[in-house]
CSV table of C-alpha atoms and ligand atoms in Angstrom, one decimal:
chain,number,residue,atom,x,y,z
A,10,UNK,CA,21.6,24.3,7.9
A,11,UNK,CA,19.6,21.5,9.0
A,12,UNK,CA,21.0,19.7,12.2
A,13,UNK,CA,19.6,16.1,13.3
A,14,UNK,CA,17.9,14.2,11.4
A,15,UNK,CA,14.7,14.6,9.1
A,16,UNK,CA,11.6,12.7,10.1
A,17,UNK,CA,9.6,11.3,7.4
A,18,UNK,CA,5.9,10.6,8.1
A,19,UNK,CA,4.8,10.2,4.6
A,20,UNK,CA,3.0,7.3,3.6
A,21,UNK,CA,5.8,6.0,1.3
A,22,UNK,CA,8.6,6.2,0.7
A,23,UNK,CA,8.8,5.1,4.0
A,24,UNK,CA,11.9,5.2,6.3
A,25,UNK,CA,14.7,2.6,5.2
A,26,UNK,CA,16.1,0.8,8.2
A,27,UNK,CA,19.9,1.2,8.6
A,28,UNK,CA,20.2,-2.4,8.0
A,29,UNK,CA,18.8,-2.4,4.6
A,30,UNK,CA,20.4,0.6,3.6
A,31,UNK,CA,24.0,-1.2,4.5
A,32,UNK,CA,22.7,-4.2,2.8
A,33,UNK,CA,22.7,-2.3,-0.5
A,34,UNK,CA,26.0,-0.9,0.0
A,35,UNK,CA,27.7,-3.9,-2.7
A,36,UNK,CA,29.9,-3.8,-5.4
A,37,UNK,CA,28.3,-4.2,-8.7
A,38,UNK,CA,28.0,-7.8,-9.9
A,39,UNK,CA,27.1,-10.0,-12.9
A,40,UNK,CA,23.3,-10.2,-12.8
A,41,UNK,CA,23.9,-13.4,-15.2
A,42,UNK,CA,26.6,-15.1,-12.5
A,43,UNK,CA,26.1,-18.4,-11.3
A,44,UNK,CA,24.8,-17.3,-7.8
A,45,UNK,CA,22.5,-14.4,-8.6
A,46,UNK,CA,19.4,-16.6,-9.8
A,47,UNK,CA,19.6,-18.3,-6.5
A,48,UNK,CA,19.6,-15.4,-4.3
A,49,UNK,CA,16.8,-13.8,-6.5
A,50,UNK,CA,14.3,-17.2,-6.0
A,51,UNK,CA,14.8,-16.8,-2.4
A,52,UNK,CA,13.4,-13.1,-2.5
A,53,UNK,CA,10.4,-14.4,-4.6
A,54,UNK,CA,9.9,-17.1,-2.3
A,55,UNK,CA,9.5,-14.9,0.9
A,56,UNK,CA,7.8,-12.1,-1.2
A,57,UNK,CA,5.1,-14.8,-1.7
A,58,UNK,CA,5.2,-15.4,1.9
A,59,UNK,CA,4.4,-11.7,2.6
A,60,UNK,CA,1.6,-11.7,0.0
A,61,UNK,CA,0.4,-15.1,1.7
A,62,UNK,CA,-0.1,-16.9,-1.5
A,63,UNK,CA,1.4,-20.6,-2.1
A,64,UNK,CA,-0.3,-21.1,-5.6
A,65,UNK,CA,0.5,-17.6,-6.9
A,66,UNK,CA,3.8,-16.2,-8.6
A,67,UNK,CA,5.7,-13.0,-7.9
A,68,UNK,CA,7.0,-10.7,-10.5
A,69,UNK,CA,9.6,-7.8,-9.7
A,70,UNK,CA,9.6,-5.2,-12.5
A,71,UNK,CA,12.0,-2.6,-12.2
A,72,UNK,CA,9.8,0.5,-12.1
A,73,UNK,CA,7.1,1.2,-9.3
A,74,UNK,CA,3.4,0.7,-8.1
A,75,UNK,CA,2.1,2.4,-11.4
A,76,UNK,CA,4.0,0.1,-13.7
A,77,UNK,CA,2.7,-2.8,-11.6
A,78,UNK,CA,-0.7,-1.6,-12.3
A,79,UNK,CA,-0.2,-1.3,-15.8
A,80,UNK,CA,1.3,-4.9,-15.8
A,81,UNK,CA,-1.9,-6.6,-14.1
A,82,UNK,CA,-4.1,-4.6,-16.7
A,83,UNK,CA,-2.3,-5.5,-20.0
A,84,UNK,CA,-1.1,-8.9,-19.3
A,85,UNK,CA,-4.7,-10.3,-18.4
A,86,UNK,CA,-7.4,-8.0,-20.2
A,87,UNK,CA,-8.4,-7.0,-23.5
A,88,UNK,CA,-8.9,-3.8,-24.8
A,89,UNK,CA,-13.0,-3.0,-24.8
A,90,UNK,CA,-13.3,-5.5,-21.8
A,91,UNK,CA,-15.6,-4.0,-19.2
A,92,UNK,CA,-14.2,-3.6,-15.4
A,93,UNK,CA,-15.9,-2.7,-12.3
A,94,UNK,CA,-13.9,0.2,-10.3
A,95,UNK,CA,-14.8,2.6,-7.4
A,96,UNK,CA,-13.5,5.9,-7.1
A,97,UNK,CA,-13.0,7.1,-3.8
A,98,UNK,CA,-9.5,8.8,-3.4
A,99,UNK,CA,-6.8,9.9,-5.8
A,100,UNK,CA,-5.2,6.5,-6.4
A,101,UNK,CA,-8.5,4.8,-7.3
A,102,UNK,CA,-9.0,7.7,-9.4
A,103,UNK,CA,-5.8,7.1,-11.1
A,104,UNK,CA,-6.3,3.6,-11.6
A,105,UNK,CA,-9.3,3.9,-13.4
A,106,UNK,CA,-7.8,6.9,-15.5
A,107,UNK,CA,-5.0,4.2,-16.6
A,108,UNK,CA,-7.7,1.6,-17.4
A,109,UNK,CA,-9.6,4.1,-19.7
A,110,UNK,CA,-6.3,5.0,-21.4
A,111,UNK,CA,-5.5,1.4,-21.7
A,112,UNK,CA,-8.6,1.2,-23.7
A,113,UNK,CA,-11.0,-0.8,-21.1
A,114,UNK,CA,-14.5,0.2,-20.6
A,115,UNK,CA,-14.7,1.2,-17.1
A,116,UNK,CA,-17.8,0.9,-15.0
A,117,UNK,CA,-17.2,3.3,-12.4
A,118,UNK,CA,-18.8,3.8,-8.8
A,119,UNK,CA,-18.4,7.5,-7.7
A,120,UNK,CA,-18.1,7.8,-3.9
A,121,UNK,CA,-17.3,10.5,-1.5
A,122,UNK,CA,-13.4,10.5,-0.9
A,123,UNK,CA,-13.5,9.1,2.4
A,124,UNK,CA,-15.5,5.8,1.8
A,125,UNK,CA,-14.5,2.5,1.2
A,126,UNK,CA,-14.9,0.3,-1.8
A,127,UNK,CA,-18.8,-0.1,-2.1
A,128,UNK,CA,-19.4,-3.9,-1.5
A,129,UNK,CA,-23.1,-3.8,-1.5
A,130,UNK,CA,-23.0,-1.7,-5.0
A,131,UNK,CA,-20.6,-4.1,-6.5
A,132,UNK,CA,-22.7,-7.1,-5.5
A,133,UNK,CA,-25.7,-5.5,-7.3
A,134,UNK,CA,-23.8,-5.0,-10.3
A,135,UNK,CA,-22.4,-8.4,-10.4
A,136,UNK,CA,-25.6,-9.8,-10.0
A,137,UNK,CA,-27.1,-7.9,-12.5
A,138,UNK,CA,-24.3,-8.9,-15.1
A,139,UNK,CA,-26.0,-12.2,-16.0
A,140,UNK,CA,-23.8,-12.2,-19.3
A,141,UNK,CA,-20.6,-12.2,-17.5
A,142,UNK,CA,-19.5,-8.8,-19.3
A,143,UNK,CA,-17.4,-7.4,-16.2
A,144,UNK,CA,-14.0,-9.2,-16.7
A,145,UNK,CA,-12.5,-7.8,-13.8
A,146,UNK,CA,-13.2,-5.9,-10.5
A,147,UNK,CA,-10.8,-3.7,-9.0
A,148,UNK,CA,-10.4,-2.9,-5.1
A,149,UNK,CA,-8.2,-0.2,-4.2
A,150,UNK,CA,-7.3,-2.1,-0.6
A,151,UNK,CA,-5.9,0.9,1.1
A,152,UNK,CA,-6.6,4.2,-0.2
A,153,UNK,CA,-3.5,6.1,0.6
A,154,UNK,CA,-4.9,9.6,-0.2
A,155,UNK,CA,-7.9,9.1,2.2
A,156,UNK,CA,-6.5,6.5,4.8
A,157,UNK,CA,-9.1,4.3,4.1
A,158,UNK,CA,-9.0,0.3,4.1
A,159,UNK,CA,-11.4,-1.6,2.0
A,160,UNK,CA,-12.8,-5.1,2.8
A,161,UNK,CA,-11.2,-7.5,0.0
A,162,UNK,CA,-12.4,-10.6,1.5
A,163,UNK,CA,-16.2,-9.2,1.2
A,164,UNK,CA,-15.6,-8.3,-2.5
A,165,UNK,CA,-14.2,-11.9,-3.0
A,166,UNK,CA,-17.7,-13.3,-1.2
A,167,UNK,CA,-19.7,-11.1,-3.5
A,168,UNK,CA,-18.1,-12.5,-6.5
A,169,UNK,CA,-18.6,-16.0,-5.0
A,170,UNK,CA,-22.3,-15.6,-4.2
A,171,UNK,CA,-22.9,-14.1,-7.6
A,172,UNK,CA,-20.9,-17.2,-9.1
A,173,UNK,CA,-18.9,-14.3,-11.2
A,174,UNK,CA,-15.9,-15.2,-13.0
A,175,UNK,CA,-14.3,-11.8,-13.1
A,176,UNK,CA,-10.8,-11.7,-12.2
A,177,UNK,CA,-10.2,-9.8,-8.5
A,178,UNK,CA,-7.6,-7.0,-9.0
A,179,UNK,CA,-6.2,-5.4,-6.0
A,180,UNK,CA,-4.0,-2.5,-5.3
A,181,UNK,CA,-1.8,-3.2,-2.2
A,182,UNK,CA,0.6,-0.7,-2.7
A,183,UNK,CA,0.0,0.9,0.9
A,184,UNK,CA,-1.4,-2.2,2.5
A,185,UNK,CA,0.9,-5.4,1.7
A,186,UNK,CA,3.8,-6.0,4.2
A,187,UNK,CA,1.8,-3.8,6.8
A,188,UNK,CA,-1.9,-4.9,7.1
A,189,UNK,CA,-3.3,-8.2,6.7
A,190,UNK,CA,-3.2,-9.1,2.9
A,191,UNK,CA,-4.3,-12.8,2.3
A,192,UNK,CA,-3.9,-13.3,-1.6
A,193,UNK,CA,-5.0,-16.8,-1.5
A,194,UNK,CA,-7.7,-16.9,1.1
A,195,UNK,CA,-8.9,-14.0,-0.5
A,196,UNK,CA,-9.0,-15.4,-3.9
A,197,UNK,CA,-7.0,-12.5,-5.3
A,198,UNK,CA,-5.9,-12.9,-8.9
A,199,UNK,CA,-3.7,-9.8,-9.2
A,200,UNK,CA,-2.1,-7.8,-6.6
A,201,UNK,CA,0.1,-4.8,-6.8
A,202,UNK,CA,2.8,-3.1,-4.5
A,203,UNK,CA,5.7,-1.4,-4.8
A,204,UNK,CA,9.4,-1.7,-2.8
A,205,UNK,CA,9.1,1.7,-1.0
A,206,UNK,CA,6.0,0.8,1.5
A,207,UNK,CA,5.6,-1.7,3.5
A,208,UNK,CA,8.6,-3.5,2.1
A,209,UNK,CA,11.1,-0.6,3.4
A,210,UNK,CA,13.0,-0.2,0.5
A,211,UNK,CA,13.8,2.5,-1.5
A,212,UNK,CA,11.5,2.9,-4.5
A,213,UNK,CA,12.6,0.9,-7.6
A,214,UNK,CA,10.5,-2.6,-7.9
A,215,UNK,CA,7.0,-2.8,-8.8
A,216,UNK,CA,5.9,-6.1,-7.3
A,217,UNK,CA,3.1,-8.0,-9.2
A,218,UNK,CA,1.6,-11.2,-7.5
A,219,UNK,CA,-0.4,-13.2,-10.1
A,220,UNK,CA,-2.7,-16.2,-9.1
A,221,UNK,CA,-3.0,-19.4,-11.6
A,222,UNK,CA,-6.2,-18.0,-13.1
A,223,UNK,CA,-4.6,-14.6,-14.0
A,224,UNK,CA,-1.6,-16.7,-15.5
A,225,UNK,CA,-3.8,-18.5,-17.6
A,226,UNK,CA,-5.8,-15.2,-18.7
A,227,UNK,CA,-2.6,-13.8,-19.6
A,228,UNK,CA,-1.9,-16.6,-22.5
A,229,UNK,CA,-5.2,-15.4,-23.8
A,230,UNK,CA,-5.1,-11.5,-23.3
A,231,UNK,CA,-4.6,-9.2,-26.4
A,232,UNK,CA,-4.0,-6.0,-24.7
A,233,UNK,CA,-0.6,-4.7,-26.4
A,234,UNK,CA,2.4,-4.9,-23.9
A,235,UNK,CA,6.2,-5.1,-24.1
A,236,UNK,CA,8.4,-4.4,-21.4
A,237,UNK,CA,5.8,-5.7,-18.8
A,238,UNK,CA,4.9,-9.0,-20.8
A,239,UNK,CA,4.8,-11.6,-18.4
A,240,UNK,CA,5.8,-14.3,-20.7
A,241,UNK,CA,9.2,-12.5,-20.7
A,242,UNK,CA,9.2,-12.9,-17.0
A,243,UNK,CA,8.4,-16.4,-17.0
A,244,UNK,CA,12.2,-17.2,-16.4
A,245,UNK,CA,12.2,-15.0,-13.7
A,246,UNK,CA,10.1,-17.5,-11.6
A,247,UNK,CA,11.8,-20.7,-12.7
A,248,UNK,CA,15.5,-19.4,-12.7
A,249,UNK,CA,15.6,-16.3,-10.7
A,250,UNK,CA,17.5,-14.6,-13.7
A,251,UNK,CA,15.6,-11.4,-15.0
A,252,UNK,CA,15.0,-10.9,-18.7
A,253,UNK,CA,16.4,-7.2,-18.5
A,254,UNK,CA,19.1,-5.6,-16.3
A,255,UNK,CA,17.4,-5.6,-12.5
A,256,UNK,CA,18.3,-2.9,-10.0
A,257,UNK,CA,20.8,-5.4,-8.0
A,258,UNK,CA,21.6,-3.1,-4.9
A,259,UNK,CA,17.6,-3.0,-4.4
A,260,UNK,CA,17.6,-6.8,-4.4
A,261,UNK,CA,20.1,-6.8,-1.5
A,262,UNK,CA,18.0,-4.1,0.2
A,263,UNK,CA,15.0,-6.4,-0.2
A,264,UNK,CA,16.7,-9.6,1.1
A,265,UNK,CA,17.7,-7.5,4.4
A,266,UNK,CA,14.2,-6.0,4.9
A,267,UNK,CA,12.3,-9.5,4.0
A,268,UNK,CA,14.6,-10.9,6.7
A,269,UNK,CA,13.1,-8.4,9.0
A,270,UNK,CA,9.7,-8.7,8.4
A,271,UNK,CA,9.6,-12.4,8.8
A,272,UNK,CA,11.8,-12.3,11.8
A,273,UNK,CA,9.4,-10.0,13.4
A,274,UNK,CA,6.6,-12.2,12.1
A,275,UNK,CA,3.8,-11.2,9.8
A,276,UNK,CA,1.2,-11.1,12.7
A,277,UNK,CA,3.5,-9.1,14.8
A,278,UNK,CA,4.0,-6.6,11.9
A,279,UNK,CA,0.2,-6.2,11.4
A,280,UNK,CA,-0.4,-6.2,15.2
A,281,UNK,CA,2.2,-3.2,15.6
A,282,UNK,CA,0.7,-1.2,12.7
A,283,UNK,CA,-2.9,-1.5,14.2
A,284,UNK,CA,-1.3,-0.3,17.7
A,285,UNK,CA,0.8,2.5,16.4
A,286,UNK,CA,-2.0,3.6,14.0
A,287,UNK,CA,-4.9,3.9,17.1
A,288,UNK,CA,-2.5,5.8,19.0
A,289,UNK,CA,-2.4,8.5,15.9
A,290,UNK,CA,-6.1,8.4,15.7
A,291,UNK,CA,-6.6,9.2,19.8
A,292,UNK,CA,-4.0,12.0,19.1
A,293,UNK,CA,-6.1,13.1,16.4
A,294,UNK,CA,-9.5,12.7,18.1
A,295,UNK,CA,-7.9,14.4,21.1
A,296,UNK,CA,-7.1,17.7,18.8
A,297,UNK,CA,-10.7,17.7,18.1
A,298,UNK,CA,-10.3,17.3,14.5
A,299,UNK,CA,-11.6,14.7,12.0
A,300,UNK,CA,-9.8,12.2,10.0
A,301,UNK,CA,-10.8,11.7,6.2
A,302,UNK,CA,-12.1,8.1,6.8
A,303,UNK,CA,-15.8,8.3,7.0
A,304,UNK,CA,-16.1,5.6,9.7
A,305,UNK,CA,-13.6,4.2,12.3
A,306,UNK,CA,-14.4,0.6,10.8
A,307,UNK,CA,-12.6,1.6,7.5
A,308,UNK,CA,-9.6,3.6,9.0
A,309,UNK,CA,-6.3,2.6,7.7
A,310,UNK,CA,-3.6,1.3,9.9
A,311,UNK,CA,-0.7,2.6,7.6
A,312,UNK,CA,-1.7,6.3,7.2
A,313,UNK,CA,-4.5,8.7,8.5
A,314,UNK,CA,-5.2,11.9,6.7
A,315,UNK,CA,-6.4,14.7,9.0
A,316,UNK,CA,-9.0,17.5,7.9
A,317,UNK,CA,-7.6,20.7,9.3
A,318,UNK,CA,-10.4,23.2,10.7
A,319,UNK,CA,-12.1,25.6,8.7
A,320,UNK,CA,-9.6,28.8,7.9
A,321,UNK,CA,-6.3,26.5,8.3
A,322,UNK,CA,-4.6,25.6,5.1
A,323,UNK,CA,-3.0,22.2,5.4
A,324,UNK,CA,-0.3,23.3,3.0
A,325,UNK,CA,0.9,25.5,5.8
A,326,UNK,CA,1.1,22.6,8.2
A,327,UNK,CA,3.2,20.8,5.9
A,328,UNK,CA,5.3,23.7,5.2
A,329,UNK,CA,5.9,24.7,8.9
A,330,UNK,CA,6.8,20.8,9.8
A,331,UNK,CA,9.3,20.7,7.1
A,332,UNK,CA,11.0,24.1,7.3
A,333,UNK,CA,11.0,24.6,11.1
A,334,UNK,CA,10.7,20.8,12.5
A,335,UNK,CA,12.3,19.1,9.6
A,336,UNK,CA,9.5,16.7,9.6
A,337,UNK,CA,7.7,15.5,6.1
A,338,UNK,CA,4.2,15.0,6.6
A,339,UNK,CA,2.1,13.9,3.4
A,340,UNK,CA,0.0,16.1,1.4
A,341,UNK,CA,-3.6,16.4,0.5
A,342,UNK,CA,-3.7,15.0,-3.0
A,343,UNK,CA,-6.1,16.3,-5.7
A,344,UNK,CA,-9.2,17.6,-4.2
A,345,UNK,CA,-8.2,17.5,-1.0
A,346,UNK,CA,-5.1,20.0,-1.4
A,347,UNK,CA,-5.1,22.3,1.3
A,348,UNK,CA,-7.7,20.8,3.4
A,349,UNK,CA,-6.1,17.8,4.8
A,350,UNK,CA,-2.5,16.6,5.9
A,351,UNK,CA,-1.5,13.0,6.4
A,352,UNK,CA,0.6,11.2,8.5
A,353,UNK,CA,2.3,7.9,7.4
A,354,UNK,CA,2.6,5.4,9.9
A,355,UNK,CA,4.1,2.2,7.9
A,356,UNK,CA,7.2,0.5,7.7
A,357,UNK,CA,9.9,0.8,10.0
A,358,UNK,CA,8.2,2.5,12.9
A,359,UNK,CA,7.7,2.7,16.6
A,360,UNK,CA,6.0,4.4,19.2
A,361,UNK,CA,8.5,7.1,19.9
A,362,UNK,CA,8.5,7.9,16.3
A,363,UNK,CA,4.7,8.4,16.2
A,364,UNK,CA,4.8,10.5,19.6
A,365,UNK,CA,7.1,12.7,17.5
A,366,UNK,CA,5.0,12.9,14.6
A,367,UNK,CA,1.9,14.0,16.8
A,368,UNK,CA,4.1,16.5,18.7
A,369,UNK,CA,5.5,18.4,15.7
A,370,UNK,CA,2.0,18.3,14.1
A,371,UNK,CA,0.7,20.1,17.3
A,372,UNK,CA,3.3,22.7,16.5
A,373,UNK,CA,2.6,22.8,13.1
A,374,UNK,CA,-1.0,23.1,13.5
A,375,UNK,CA,-0.7,25.5,16.3
A,376,UNK,CA,1.4,27.8,14.0
A,377,UNK,CA,-0.9,27.5,11.1
A,378,UNK,CA,-3.5,28.9,13.1
A,379,UNK,CA,-5.5,25.9,14.3
A,380,UNK,CA,-6.4,25.8,18.2
A,381,UNK,CA,-4.6,22.7,19.2
A,382,UNK,CA,-3.8,22.5,23.0
A,383,UNK,CA,-0.2,21.4,23.1
A,384,UNK,CA,0.4,17.8,24.2
A,385,UNK,CA,-3.1,16.8,24.1
A,386,UNK,CA,-2.8,14.5,21.1
A,387,UNK,CA,0.7,13.3,22.3
A,388,UNK,CA,-0.8,12.5,25.7
A,389,UNK,CA,-3.8,10.7,24.2
A,390,UNK,CA,-1.3,8.4,22.3
A,391,UNK,CA,0.8,8.0,25.4
A,392,UNK,CA,-2.1,6.8,27.4
A,393,UNK,CA,-2.9,4.3,24.6
A,394,UNK,CA,0.8,3.0,23.7
A,395,UNK,CA,1.6,2.8,27.6
A,396,UNK,CA,-1.7,1.0,28.4
A,397,UNK,CA,-0.8,-1.5,25.7
A,398,UNK,CA,2.6,-2.2,27.3
A,399,UNK,CA,0.8,-2.6,30.9
A,400,UNK,CA,-2.1,-4.9,29.3
A,401,UNK,CA,0.6,-7.0,27.6
A,402,UNK,CA,3.1,-7.2,30.6
A,403,UNK,CA,0.3,-8.3,32.8
A,404,UNK,CA,-0.9,-11.2,30.2
A,405,UNK,CA,2.7,-12.2,30.4
A,406,UNK,CA,2.8,-12.3,34.0
A,407,UNK,CA,-0.4,-14.1,34.1
A,408,UNK,CA,0.9,-16.8,31.7
B,27,PLP,N1,-1.4,3.0,-5.7
B,27,PLP,C1,-1.6,3.5,-4.0
B,27,PLP,C2,-2.6,3.1,-3.1
B,27,PLP,C3,-0.5,4.0,-3.8
B,27,PLP,O1,-0.5,4.8,-2.6
B,27,PLP,C4,0.4,4.7,-4.7
B,27,PLP,C5,1.3,5.6,-4.3
B,27,PLP,O2,1.8,6.2,-3.1
B,27,PLP,C6,0.4,4.1,-6.0
B,27,PLP,C7,-0.6,3.2,-6.4
B,27,PLP,C8,1.4,4.2,-7.0
B,27,PLP,O3,2.5,3.7,-6.9
B,27,PLP,P1,3.9,4.2,-7.3
B,27,PLP,O4,4.0,5.6,-6.6
B,27,PLP,O5,4.8,3.3,-6.6
B,27,PLP,O6,4.0,4.3,-8.8
């Protein structure tokens, strides 16, 4: 018998706020009814704000982030097209595998799991590609498996500096809505996310934002596609009506979630994630443990992947967290299995919740055999969070 709440510190699905859960408790309605289109158009307009695009178009696909990956590829590229990708974690690896399965000629840069997108190596390869054979460059903005954020703006600059026309694809599944993401300013052509991370909804929608350049490419692209064909979704952008049956309840949840995000303000959302993440990182450092991210400058503000000490199995940490303390941490994926556990800190989250994550992790780590001093990580995070408050209070007092 479990009592109290189960706390969720996985990097998606994230906690769904009460107001969002309640908003979804509505009767079934006619998705072709007179009011539905305007309702959906409002959601699409606000998703554009979250993606920071005025010129782009947002498509909601019933599905998940993986479906939106597939939609991005099949709508804009041709079988045999060369694409430039880096593998530096489980999700960038899966994306590359999908590109290969869909018949693309994937030029891969393999890196340590914990590295970021190799901007300089991409620059070298793009500059050498004088005939423009590379049709797209893929960037995993936030590698959720390793807790690493890459510099999308720098990749845009590299494309511009080499006068390269390749489309810029960005996986923003664990960044959009939590970490700064500027579709227009960064010249992103295809941006992918899902409803269950920064957007604080249950899983069920893959979100794809498409630039005018990508839309033009889709008119020529010959990859086979059916369910995901952008052409069939053109009416969505114009009228708000889906070509197929959409999960209407989820749309009501998304309406409430977007209201929350925009009421908080995107800049404040990003600042909150940065503040909370820094507390988690300080906690990890106080334990004397390392994160997977190779350098603090690329550490993610939405997820921290923590390497457990030699002789400790990260699977035990996760098991103990769940069985004894009703708390879910993210597992180490693929080759990081047993070596890493992850604390997801994105979405509907505050300082108190992060302190809970650290405190349970301390107990689970200790019980799994790690020499972690109780309270050390919690104290380091408390000092950071409380200092943040003091600094802000002083600033307000001075103004
Ligand atoms: N890309 C990244 C960076 C992810 O974190 C995930 C899922 O966690 C995916 C893609 C796949 O998304 P989904 O599980 O919504 O299909």
